[in-house]
C-alpha cells in the first residue's frame, strides 16, 4: 500500500537546476538570476511533463505485465488502458478524463511517432505541445512515413538550438499540420471533408441572463466574417463607450437580426459613420490573403498559407481559388532581382552605407549586442549572379513595393515578437533599423532584410521602451532570423517560421547583405513619449472595484421584496 506524504518540493535544494536556495529573499537577487530562475522553472516544468509521460507508460507496462491473459481482456470494458487510467486517476488526484488524456497522448507518442518521441527533449517540448502534434498527426496512419518525415526535417534544423526555443502552441500545431498535409494529402483531404461536415452553430447559456453563440465554419469564411464586423464597428465615433469586443457582439446581433448598428455615445456632436454607403466602402476593402506555389493550383500537393490561420492543404487552396469572389494574382521573385554587378557597383560608391551595420558573429551578451561598435565587414566571395534590389517604391523609398510587402508578411506569418499571434496582415510593417527620411542611404533600408511585421502594441513597445532591441539577420544558408532583447537582458531568437513557403529566397541575397548590412533596431523615444492611459492601471482597478461596490449597494437598497423563506 502506497502511503501519501506531504510534498517535499518546497524544501528541495534545486540550486543545481538554476533555482535559488529555499528561503532566499528574491528582492535581493540580481535581475540576471531572476531571469535565469524563470527559465529554469520553465525547463523544469517541461522536464516534469516529460517524466509524467514516462511514468504513465511505465504504469501501463506494469498493468499489462500483471494481467494473466492480456488478449482476452482487450475486448473488456475494463481492459489494460482502463485499469491504467484508474491507477493514474488515483495517483494524480484528478478526473478520469485527465488521466485518459495523459495515457492516450503517451501511448500515441511512443507507438505512432517512434522517431519523434525520443527527440522531444524536456528543454524544448512541453506535454501540451506534444499533444498538439499528436492531434495534427491523428489522420496519418503510417509510422514509417512519420519517421521519414522527422528524419528529413531534422536535417534542416538550425545549428543553434536556441532558434527553436520559442515556438507557441499555435505554431507547433501549424508545423505538424503542414507536414501531414504535404506528406499524406489523402489523409489531409479526408480530415478536411470530415471537418467540413462538422459545420455547426450552437449556443450555451451563461449566468446573469447571458448566453454564448458559437459558429464553426471554414477558416476563410470566419476571417471574412471577423473583418466584416471590424468594418462595421469602425464607424463608431470616439465617444462610444463600448469596447471593441462589446461592439463586435452588438454588430453581429444587428447584422443577424437585420437591424441597424448604431453608436451609443448619446452625444449631440456624434461623428459616427455607419450608413450603408460608408459600410459598403469599408467592406469593399476586406481581403483575406492566401499564398501558395503556382504548382498547387495546377494539382500539386504543396501547402498554402492562409493569413490569420496558418498552413492549409493543397486541396483547401484550390477550393478557395475556385470561389466566385477569389482574385488570383501571380507574383515572381524575379521582379525583385537585378544583376549582382550593379549591386556591387552601388555599394562601392557608398562606403558609408556598407559601414553602417557590418556583419559578424553575434555577441553573446545583451550589453555587447546593444553596442554601436562596428562589425568586421563580410567578404564578397561567392557573390550570387543576381541579388534582391528592387524592393521599394520608386516614388517613395520608405514604402515597400507589393511583392516585398507580401514576402515580409508571409515570411513571419504573425507579429514577429515571440509569443504574439496577431495575423501579419493586421500588423504594421516595421523598419528594424530605422529609416532615415533625411539621408535614406544612412538609415535602415526598405528591404526584406530590414522589415518585420509588428502588431500596433509591440510596434509602440519597440519605439518607446528604452533598452528594447530587435534584430533581423540572414545566416550563411539564407535563413532569416530575428531576435528580441528586453531591457532586463533576456534575448530570444527565432527562425522565420514560413520560409518553406518561399524556398528560393534562401538562395538569393540582397544588396545590403553583400555589403555586410545587419538590421538592429532600438527605441527612438521613451515610455513617457508613448501613448498614455486616461488613468493609471492601479487607479483603473480601484475605480472598477468602487463601481462594483456601488452597484451591489444600489441593488441591496433598491427596495426589492425579500426573497421568500426556503
CSV table of N, CA, C and O in Angstrom, one decimal, residues 362 365-372 375 417-418 430 432 434 452 454 461-463 465-473 482-492 518-523:
chain,number,residue,atom,x,y,z
A,362,UNK,N,27.4,37.2,-33.8
A,362,UNK,CA,26.6,38.0,-32.9
A,362,UNK,C,27.2,37.9,-31.5
A,362,UNK,O,27.7,36.8,-31.1
A,365,UNK,N,26.5,38.6,-25.1
A,365,UNK,CA,25.8,39.3,-24.1
A,365,UNK,C,24.9,40.4,-24.6
A,365,UNK,O,25.3,41.0,-25.6
A,366,UNK,N,23.8,40.7,-24.0
A,366,UNK,CA,22.9,41.8,-24.5
A,366,UNK,C,23.6,43.1,-24.5
A,366,UNK,O,23.4,43.9,-25.4
A,367,UNK,N,24.5,43.4,-23.5
A,367,UNK,CA,25.2,44.7,-23.5
A,367,UNK,C,26.0,44.9,-24.7
A,367,UNK,O,26.1,45.9,-25.4
A,368,UNK,N,26.8,43.8,-25.1
A,368,UNK,CA,27.6,43.9,-26.3
A,368,UNK,C,26.8,44.0,-27.5
A,368,UNK,O,27.1,44.7,-28.5
A,369,UNK,N,25.6,43.3,-27.5
A,369,UNK,CA,24.7,43.3,-28.7
A,369,UNK,C,24.1,44.7,-28.9
A,369,UNK,O,23.8,45.1,-30.0
A,370,UNK,N,23.9,45.4,-27.8
A,370,UNK,CA,23.4,46.8,-27.9
A,370,UNK,C,24.5,47.8,-28.3
A,370,UNK,O,24.2,48.9,-28.7
A,371,UNK,N,25.7,47.4,-28.3
A,371,UNK,CA,26.8,48.3,-28.6
A,371,UNK,C,26.8,48.8,-30.0
A,371,UNK,O,26.3,48.2,-30.9
A,372,UNK,N,27.3,50.0,-30.2
A,372,UNK,CA,27.3,50.6,-31.5
A,372,UNK,C,28.6,50.4,-32.3
A,372,UNK,O,28.9,51.0,-33.3
A,375,UNK,N,31.2,46.2,-36.9
A,375,UNK,CA,31.4,44.8,-37.0
A,375,UNK,C,32.4,44.6,-38.2
A,375,UNK,O,32.3,45.3,-39.2
A,417,UNK,N,7.2,39.4,-32.8
A,417,UNK,CA,7.6,39.3,-31.4
A,417,UNK,C,7.2,37.9,-30.9
A,417,UNK,O,6.0,37.5,-31.1
A,418,UNK,N,8.1,37.1,-30.4
A,418,UNK,CA,7.8,35.8,-30.0
A,418,UNK,C,6.6,35.7,-29.0
A,418,UNK,O,6.6,36.5,-28.0
A,430,UNK,N,7.4,47.1,-39.9
A,430,UNK,CA,8.3,48.0,-39.2
A,430,UNK,C,9.7,47.8,-39.8
A,430,UNK,O,10.2,46.7,-40.1
A,432,UNK,N,13.3,47.6,-39.0
A,432,UNK,CA,14.0,47.2,-37.8
A,432,UNK,C,15.1,48.3,-37.5
A,432,UNK,O,15.1,48.9,-36.4
A,434,UNK,N,15.9,51.9,-38.2
A,434,UNK,CA,15.0,52.9,-38.5
A,434,UNK,C,15.4,53.6,-39.8
A,434,UNK,O,16.6,53.8,-40.1
A,452,UNK,N,10.0,43.8,-40.5
A,452,UNK,CA,9.3,42.8,-39.7
A,452,UNK,C,7.9,43.2,-39.4
A,452,UNK,O,7.7,44.4,-39.1
A,454,UNK,N,4.9,43.9,-37.1
A,454,UNK,CA,4.7,44.0,-35.7
A,454,UNK,C,3.3,44.5,-35.4
A,454,UNK,O,2.8,45.5,-36.1
A,461,UNK,N,5.9,49.4,-28.4
A,461,UNK,CA,6.9,48.9,-27.4
A,461,UNK,C,8.3,49.1,-28.0
A,461,UNK,O,9.2,49.6,-27.3
A,462,UNK,N,8.5,48.7,-29.2
A,462,UNK,CA,9.8,48.8,-29.9
A,462,UNK,C,10.3,50.2,-30.0
A,462,UNK,O,11.4,50.6,-29.8
A,463,UNK,N,9.3,51.1,-30.2
A,463,UNK,CA,9.6,52.5,-30.4
A,463,UNK,C,9.9,53.3,-29.1
A,463,UNK,O,10.8,54.2,-29.1
A,465,UNK,N,10.2,51.9,-25.7
A,465,UNK,CA,10.7,51.2,-24.5
A,465,UNK,C,12.2,51.2,-24.5
A,465,UNK,O,12.8,50.5,-25.3
A,466,UNK,N,12.8,52.0,-23.7
A,466,UNK,CA,14.3,52.1,-23.8
A,466,UNK,C,14.9,50.8,-23.3
A,466,UNK,O,14.5,50.2,-22.4
A,467,UNK,N,16.0,50.4,-24.0
A,467,UNK,CA,16.6,49.1,-23.8
A,467,UNK,C,16.1,48.0,-24.6
A,467,UNK,O,16.6,46.9,-24.5
A,468,UNK,N,15.0,48.2,-25.3
A,468,UNK,CA,14.4,47.1,-26.1
A,468,UNK,C,15.1,47.1,-27.5
A,468,UNK,O,15.3,48.1,-28.1
A,469,UNK,N,15.7,45.9,-27.8
A,469,UNK,CA,16.4,45.8,-29.1
A,469,UNK,C,15.8,44.6,-29.9
A,469,UNK,O,15.6,43.6,-29.3
A,470,UNK,N,15.6,44.9,-31.1
A,470,UNK,CA,15.2,43.8,-32.0
A,470,UNK,C,16.2,43.7,-33.2
A,470,UNK,O,16.7,44.7,-33.7
A,471,UNK,N,16.5,42.5,-33.6
A,471,UNK,CA,17.5,42.3,-34.7
A,471,UNK,C,16.9,41.4,-35.8
A,471,UNK,O,15.9,40.6,-35.5
A,472,UNK,N,17.4,41.6,-37.0
A,472,UNK,CA,17.0,40.8,-38.1
A,472,UNK,C,18.2,40.5,-38.9
A,472,UNK,O,19.0,41.4,-39.3
A,473,UNK,N,18.6,39.2,-39.2
A,473,UNK,CA,19.7,38.9,-40.0
A,473,UNK,C,19.5,37.6,-40.7
A,473,UNK,O,18.5,36.9,-40.5
A,482,UNK,N,15.3,36.4,-36.5
A,482,UNK,CA,15.1,37.6,-35.7
A,482,UNK,C,15.3,37.4,-34.2
A,482,UNK,O,15.2,36.2,-33.8
A,483,UNK,N,15.5,38.4,-33.5
A,483,UNK,CA,15.7,38.2,-32.1
A,483,UNK,C,15.2,39.5,-31.4
A,483,UNK,O,15.1,40.6,-31.9
A,484,UNK,N,14.8,39.3,-30.1
A,484,UNK,CA,14.4,40.4,-29.2
A,484,UNK,C,15.2,40.3,-28.0
A,484,UNK,O,15.3,39.3,-27.4
A,485,UNK,N,15.7,41.5,-27.6
A,485,UNK,CA,16.4,41.6,-26.3
A,485,UNK,C,15.6,42.6,-25.4
A,485,UNK,O,15.4,43.8,-25.8
A,486,UNK,N,15.1,42.2,-24.3
A,486,UNK,CA,14.3,43.1,-23.4
A,486,UNK,C,15.2,43.9,-22.6
A,486,UNK,O,16.4,43.7,-22.4
A,487,UNK,N,14.7,45.0,-21.9
A,487,UNK,CA,15.5,45.8,-21.1
A,487,UNK,C,16.2,45.1,-19.9
A,487,UNK,O,17.2,45.5,-19.4
A,488,UNK,N,15.6,44.0,-19.5
A,488,UNK,CA,16.2,43.2,-18.4
A,488,UNK,C,17.3,42.2,-18.9
A,488,UNK,O,17.8,41.5,-18.1
A,489,UNK,N,17.5,42.2,-20.2
A,489,UNK,CA,18.6,41.4,-20.7
A,489,UNK,C,18.3,40.1,-21.3
A,489,UNK,O,19.1,39.3,-21.6
A,490,UNK,N,17.0,39.7,-21.4
A,490,UNK,CA,16.6,38.5,-22.0
A,490,UNK,C,16.6,38.6,-23.5
A,490,UNK,O,16.1,39.5,-24.1
A,491,UNK,N,17.2,37.6,-24.1
A,491,UNK,CA,17.2,37.5,-25.6
A,491,UNK,C,16.6,36.2,-26.1
A,491,UNK,O,17.0,35.2,-25.6
A,492,UNK,N,15.7,36.4,-27.0
A,492,UNK,CA,15.0,35.2,-27.6
A,492,UNK,C,15.2,35.3,-29.1
A,492,UNK,O,14.9,36.3,-29.7
A,518,UNK,N,23.5,44.7,-41.4
A,518,UNK,CA,22.8,43.9,-40.3
A,518,UNK,C,21.8,44.9,-39.6
A,518,UNK,O,22.1,46.0,-39.2
A,519,UNK,N,20.6,44.4,-39.6
A,519,UNK,CA,19.5,45.3,-39.1
A,519,UNK,C,19.4,45.2,-37.6
A,519,UNK,O,19.1,44.1,-37.1
A,520,UNK,N,19.5,46.3,-36.9
A,520,UNK,CA,19.3,46.3,-35.4
A,520,UNK,C,18.5,47.6,-35.1
A,520,UNK,O,18.8,48.7,-35.5
A,521,UNK,N,17.4,47.3,-34.4
A,521,UNK,CA,16.5,48.5,-34.0
A,521,UNK,C,16.5,48.7,-32.6
A,521,UNK,O,16.4,47.7,-31.8
A,522,UNK,N,16.5,49.9,-32.1
A,522,UNK,CA,16.4,50.3,-30.7
A,522,UNK,C,15.3,51.4,-30.6
A,522,UNK,O,14.9,52.0,-31.6
A,523,UNK,N,14.9,51.6,-29.4
A,523,UNK,CA,13.9,52.6,-29.1
A,523,UNK,C,14.4,54.0,-29.5
A,523,UNK,O,15.5,54.4,-29.2
